[in-house]
Coordinates of C-alpha atoms in Angstrom, one line a residue:
X451 CA 63.9 188.9 90.2
X452 CA 63.4 189.2 86.3
X453 CA 63.3 193.0 86.7
X454 CA 66.8 192.8 88.7
X455 CA 68.5 191.3 85.4
X456 CA 70.3 193.4 83.0
X457 CA 68.8 193.8 79.7
X458 CA 70.8 191.7 76.8
X459 CA 73.8 194.0 74.8
X460 CA 73.1 194.7 71.6
X461 CA 74.2 191.8 69.6
X462 CA 75.7 194.3 67.5
X463 CA 79.2 193.2 69.6
X464 CA 81.8 195.9 66.8
X465 CA 79.7 198.9 68.0
X466 CA 79.5 197.7 71.4
X467 CA 83.7 197.5 71.7
X468 CA 83.6 200.8 70.2
X469 CA 81.4 202.7 72.8
X470 CA 83.6 200.5 75.4
X471 CA 86.6 201.8 73.9
X472 CA 85.5 205.1 74.5
X473 CA 84.6 204.8 78.1
X474 CA 87.8 202.8 78.9
X475 CA 90.7 204.9 77.2
X476 CA 92.8 205.3 80.1
X477 CA 92.0 202.0 82.2
X478 CA 94.6 199.3 82.0
X479 CA 94.7 195.5 82.6
X480 CA 92.2 193.6 80.8
X481 CA 92.7 193.1 77.0
X482 CA 89.0 193.3 76.1
X483 CA 88.4 192.3 72.0
X484 CA 86.0 193.0 69.7
X485 CA 84.0 191.0 68.2
X486 CA 81.4 191.0 65.2
X487 CA 79.3 187.0 66.1
X488 CA 77.6 185.5 63.3
X489 CA 75.5 182.4 64.8
X490 CA 77.8 180.5 66.6
X491 CA 80.6 180.5 64.3
X492 CA 82.3 183.5 64.7
X493 CA 84.9 185.9 62.5
X494 CA 85.8 188.5 65.5
X495 CA 88.1 191.7 64.8
X496 CA 89.8 191.8 68.0
X497 CA 90.8 195.3 69.7
X498 CA 92.9 195.8 72.8
X499 CA 90.1 198.5 75.1
X500 CA 92.2 199.1 77.9
X501 CA 95.5 198.4 76.6
X502 CA 96.6 202.2 77.5
X503 CA 95.6 205.7 75.4
X504 CA 95.0 204.4 72.0
X505 CA 93.6 201.3 71.6
X506 CA 94.7 200.0 68.3
X507 CA 93.8 196.9 66.8
X508 CA 95.7 193.8 68.0
X509 CA 96.0 189.9 67.3
X510 CA 93.6 187.7 69.4
X511 CA 93.7 184.0 68.2
X512 CA 91.9 182.9 70.8
X513 CA 88.9 183.9 68.9
X514 CA 90.2 182.5 65.2
X515 CA 87.3 180.3 64.3
X516 CA 88.6 176.7 64.0
X517 CA 89.8 176.0 60.5
X518 CA 88.5 172.0 61.1
X519 CA 86.2 169.8 63.5
X520 CA 86.5 170.8 66.9
X521 CA 85.9 168.4 70.0
X522 CA 84.6 170.2 72.8
X523 CA 87.3 170.9 75.6
X524 CA 86.5 170.2 79.4
X525 CA 85.1 173.4 81.2
X526 CA 85.8 172.2 84.6
X527 CA 87.1 174.0 88.2
X528 CA 90.9 174.2 89.2
X529 CA 91.5 172.4 92.5
X530 CA 91.1 174.7 95.0
X531 CA 93.5 175.4 97.3
X532 CA 93.7 174.4 101.2
X533 CA 96.5 177.3 102.0
X534 CA 94.6 180.5 102.0
X535 CA 98.0 182.1 102.8
X536 CA 99.1 181.3 99.1
X537 CA 97.2 183.8 96.7
X538 CA 95.5 182.4 93.8
X539 CA 96.6 183.8 90.4
X540 CA 94.5 184.5 87.3
X541 CA 95.8 182.3 84.5
X542 CA 95.8 182.3 80.6
X543 CA 96.8 185.7 79.4
X544 CA 94.5 188.9 79.1
X545 CA 90.5 189.0 79.0
X546 CA 89.8 189.4 75.5
X547 CA 85.4 189.7 74.2
X548 CA 84.7 186.8 72.1
X549 CA 84.5 184.1 74.9
X550 CA 81.8 181.4 74.3
X551 CA 81.1 180.5 77.9
X552 CA 81.9 181.3 81.8
X553 CA 82.3 178.9 84.6
X554 CA 82.4 180.2 88.2
X555 CA 84.9 178.0 90.4
X556 CA 85.9 178.2 94.2
X557 CA 89.4 179.3 95.3
X558 CA 90.1 178.1 98.6
X559 CA 89.0 175.3 101.3
X560 CA 89.2 171.4 100.9
X561 CA 85.9 171.4 99.6
X562 CA 85.6 175.0 98.7
X563 CA 84.1 178.2 100.4
X564 CA 80.7 177.2 97.6
X565 CA 79.7 174.6 95.4
X566 CA 80.8 175.3 91.3
X567 CA 77.5 175.3 89.1
X568 CA 77.1 172.6 86.8
X569 CA 75.8 174.4 84.4
X570 CA 78.3 176.8 82.9
X571 CA 76.8 180.3 81.3
X572 CA 76.5 180.9 77.9
X573 CA 76.8 183.2 75.3
X574 CA 74.4 185.4 75.8
X575 CA 75.4 186.0 79.7
X576 CA 79.0 186.3 78.9
X577 CA 78.4 189.0 76.7
X578 CA 76.2 190.5 80.0
X579 CA 79.2 189.4 82.1
X580 CA 81.9 191.6 80.1
X581 CA 79.8 194.8 79.9
X582 CA 80.2 194.8 83.8
X583 CA 84.0 194.1 83.3
X584 CA 84.2 196.8 81.1
X585 CA 82.9 199.0 84.0
X586 CA 85.1 198.1 86.4
X587 CA 87.3 201.0 88.3
X588 CA 91.1 200.2 88.0
X589 CA 92.1 199.4 91.3
X590 CA 94.3 202.1 93.8
X591 CA 98.3 202.0 94.8
X592 CA 98.6 200.4 98.4
X593 CA 94.6 201.0 99.1
X594 CA 93.2 200.8 102.8
X595 CA 91.1 197.9 102.7
X596 CA 88.6 196.7 105.4
X597 CA 88.6 193.8 107.3
X598 CA 85.2 192.0 106.6
X599 CA 85.2 188.3 105.8
X600 CA 83.8 186.9 102.5
X601 CA 85.1 184.1 99.5
X602 CA 87.3 184.5 96.6
X603 CA 86.0 182.7 93.1
X604 CA 87.7 182.0 89.5
X605 CA 85.8 182.4 86.6
X606 CA 87.1 180.6 83.7
X607 CA 86.4 181.4 80.3
X608 CA 86.2 179.6 77.1
X609 CA 87.2 180.7 73.4
X610 CA 85.8 179.4 70.3
X611 CA 89.4 177.9 70.1
X612 CA 89.2 175.7 73.2
X613 CA 91.3 178.0 75.0
X614 CA 90.9 179.2 78.6
X615 CA 91.3 181.8 80.4
X616 CA 90.3 182.9 84.4
X617 CA 90.3 186.3 86.6
X618 CA 90.5 185.7 90.4
X619 CA 87.5 188.0 92.4
X620 CA 87.7 188.5 95.8
X621 CA 84.4 189.6 97.7
X622 CA 86.5 190.8 101.4
X623 CA 89.1 193.5 102.2
X624 CA 89.8 195.8 99.0
X625 CA 87.1 193.3 96.9
X626 CA 89.3 193.3 94.1
X627 CA 89.2 191.8 90.6
X628 CA 92.6 190.7 89.6
X629 CA 93.6 189.3 85.5
X630 CA 97.1 188.3 84.0
X631 CA 98.1 192.1 84.1
X632 CA 95.6 194.2 86.0
X633 CA 94.2 195.0 89.1
X634 CA 90.3 196.4 89.4
X635 CA 87.5 196.7 92.3
X636 CA 84.2 195.8 92.7
X637 CA 84.8 192.4 92.1
X638 CA 81.6 191.5 93.9
X639 CA 79.1 193.1 91.1
X640 CA 80.7 190.7 89.1
X641 CA 79.9 187.4 91.0
X642 CA 76.1 189.0 91.5
X643 CA 75.9 189.9 87.8
X644 CA 77.1 186.4 86.6
X645 CA 74.7 184.6 89.4
X646 CA 71.7 186.9 88.1
X647 CA 72.7 185.4 83.9
X648 CA 72.7 181.8 85.5
X649 CA 69.4 182.3 86.9
X650 CA 67.6 184.2 83.6
X651 CA 69.4 181.6 81.8
X652 CA 68.1 178.6 83.8
X653 CA 64.6 180.1 84.1
X654 CA 64.4 179.8 79.7
X655 CA 66.4 176.1 79.9
X656 CA 65.6 173.1 81.3
X657 CA 68.2 171.1 84.0
X658 CA 70.3 167.8 82.7
X659 CA 68.1 164.6 82.7
X660 CA 71.1 163.5 85.2
X661 CA 73.0 165.5 87.9
X662 CA 75.7 164.2 89.6
X663 CA 74.0 163.9 92.9
X664 CA 77.0 162.7 95.7
X665 CA 75.4 164.3 98.6
X666 CA 76.9 164.3 101.8
X667 CA 77.1 166.3 105.7
X668 CA 80.6 167.4 104.7
X669 CA 78.9 169.3 101.5
X670 CA 77.0 171.7 104.1
X671 CA 80.3 173.8 104.4
X672 CA 80.1 174.4 101.0
X673 CA 76.9 175.0 99.3
X674 CA 75.6 176.6 96.0
X675 CA 75.2 180.2 95.6
X676 CA 72.9 180.2 93.6
X677 CA 70.2 177.4 94.4
X678 CA 66.9 177.5 95.2
X679 CA 65.1 174.6 97.5
X680 CA 62.0 175.2 95.5
X681 CA 64.0 174.0 91.7
X682 CA 63.3 170.6 93.6
X683 CA 65.2 168.5 95.2
X684 CA 66.4 165.0 92.9
X685 CA 68.2 163.5 96.7
X686 CA 68.4 164.4 100.2
X687 CA 70.4 163.5 103.7
X688 CA 69.7 164.0 107.3
X689 CA 73.3 165.4 109.3
X690 CA 72.3 165.1 112.6
X691 CA 75.0 166.0 115.7
X692 CA 74.9 166.2 119.6
X693 CA 75.9 168.5 122.2
X694 CA 78.1 166.1 124.1
X695 CA 81.0 165.6 126.7
X696 CA 82.1 162.9 124.2
X697 CA 83.2 164.6 121.1
X698 CA 81.4 162.6 118.0
X699 CA 81.5 163.5 114.1
X700 CA 78.1 164.5 112.7
X701 CA 75.9 161.4 112.0
X702 CA 74.2 161.0 108.0
X703 CA 71.7 159.3 107.3
X704 CA 70.4 158.8 104.3
X705 CA 66.4 160.1 103.6
X706 CA 64.2 157.3 101.4
X707 CA 63.4 158.6 98.1
X708 CA 59.6 157.9 99.5
X709 CA 59.7 160.0 102.3
X710 CA 61.7 162.9 99.9
X711 CA 58.8 162.9 97.7
X712 CA 56.5 163.7 100.6
X713 CA 58.8 166.1 102.2
X714 CA 59.1 168.1 98.8
X715 CA 54.8 167.9 98.7
X716 CA 55.0 169.5 102.2
X717 CA 57.7 172.0 101.5
X718 CA 55.5 172.8 98.0
X719 CA 52.4 172.6 99.5
X720 CA 53.7 175.0 102.9
X721 CA 56.6 177.4 102.0
X722 CA 57.2 179.5 105.4
X723 CA 54.6 178.4 107.3
X724 CA 56.3 178.6 110.7
X725 CA 56.2 181.6 112.7
X726 CA 58.7 184.3 111.7
X727 CA 60.2 184.2 115.2
X728 CA 60.7 181.0 116.5
X729 CA 62.8 180.2 120.0
X730 CA 63.6 177.4 121.2
X731 CA 64.2 176.0 125.3
X732 CA 67.3 173.1 124.7
X733 CA 67.1 173.0 128.3
X734 CA 64.4 170.2 128.5
X735 CA 65.0 168.7 125.2
X736 CA 67.7 166.6 122.9
X737 CA 70.8 169.2 122.4
X738 CA 70.6 168.3 118.9
X739 CA 71.6 169.7 115.5
X740 CA 69.9 168.5 112.6
X741 CA 70.2 169.8 108.6
X742 CA 68.8 168.0 105.6
X743 CA 71.3 168.6 102.9
X744 CA 69.8 168.2 99.5
X745 CA 70.6 168.3 95.8
X746 CA 68.5 170.2 93.4
X747 CA 67.8 169.4 89.8
X748 CA 70.2 171.7 88.8
X749 CA 73.3 170.1 90.7
X750 CA 72.8 172.7 93.4
X751 CA 73.4 171.7 96.9
X752 CA 71.3 173.3 99.4
X753 CA 70.5 173.0 102.8
X754 CA 67.3 172.7 105.6
X755 CA 68.6 174.0 108.9
X756 CA 66.5 173.0 111.5
X757 CA 66.4 175.7 115.1
X758 CA 64.6 172.9 117.5
X759 CA 61.5 170.3 117.0
X760 CA 62.5 170.4 113.3
X761 CA 61.2 173.6 112.6
X762 CA 63.9 174.3 109.7
X763 CA 65.6 177.5 108.4
X764 CA 65.3 177.7 104.3
X765 CA 68.0 179.9 102.5
X766 CA 67.3 180.1 98.6
X767 CA 69.2 182.2 96.2
X768 CA 67.1 185.9 95.2
X769 CA 65.8 186.2 98.7
X770 CA 66.0 188.8 101.0
X771 CA 65.7 186.7 104.1
X772 CA 65.6 183.1 104.8
X773 CA 62.0 181.2 105.4
X774 CA 60.8 179.0 107.9
X775 CA 59.3 175.8 107.5
X776 CA 57.9 173.1 110.2
X777 CA 56.7 169.9 108.2
X778 CA 53.6 167.8 108.6
X779 CA 53.4 166.3 111.8
X780 CA 53.1 162.9 109.7
X781 CA 56.7 164.1 107.9
X782 CA 58.2 165.4 111.9
X783 CA 57.4 161.6 113.5
X784 CA 59.2 159.8 109.9
X785 CA 61.9 161.9 110.0
X786 CA 62.3 161.3 114.4
X787 CA 62.5 157.7 113.1
X788 CA 65.0 158.2 111.4
X789 CA 66.8 160.4 113.8
X790 CA 67.1 157.5 115.9
X791 CA 69.8 155.7 114.2
X792 CA 72.1 158.2 114.9
X793 CA 73.8 158.1 118.8
X794 CA 72.3 160.8 120.5
X795 CA 74.6 161.9 124.4
X796 CA 75.9 159.3 126.5

């Protein structure tokens, strides 16, 4: 996977910005600011790279170092919108180089179309993200868009003065990326770059000693786009629904810690051990749908969905296709015992 991750950019942001300015002279919309960064406290010379045919230095207050001690501001996702007819808008002003952190956020849905990663992308990854932003083509006027489905996302940027700005990406239709003063295409490439850089960052760091693990069956609808089961599980539940003539809600059953440890050992020892093609005959068995919803050591929500006979499909970020996992006989029996707690068909 490391082969897919772009090499880190030159740390000489000023030279890099001049190069980007020459390549983007005719593009409008994102005001990128060139920075010369020294350690964490940066002295920044901003330059509007996409402000017209003749870029010139501009004032960039967001990149000025603080004159006194700072209390880190909370970098959080704004509330999601339940009304998809209401188009989300970017916030805070033009996008400038010099951001020190970035956070990926959902835009729509009661729980969000996906779960926001709990860890932010730090400065090295943000620099790679800005290289991708600078390469985006400007959107055409009145484009003809496809009707493909997808999700919308927001990336919130934090600057040294603790100010925050955000832009919107749409992984559907025209695949547009919108800032406060411009619209571009290839939003999916920015999404992919962010996820690759976050996984690369995680490979060089350790997860927080404690993560927020409030796992629920509803979270199965908004999983982490960057989660991997192999990261390790800290909390898990069983979600089961039966096909009945009487409508029933999904039943939630906690998986005891001891059994979760057994399942983790089982997963590590037998990944992808089930047959590639597994068919089910539901005519003679229980018409039930079972899912394990779990939280990883990074706080990511991931799911393992059972086809039947407790053979689970395992989806993980970075894998071209899901794998199938069949627990040992002992673990299947333990799961079946838990499932008896859920009301079956009547």
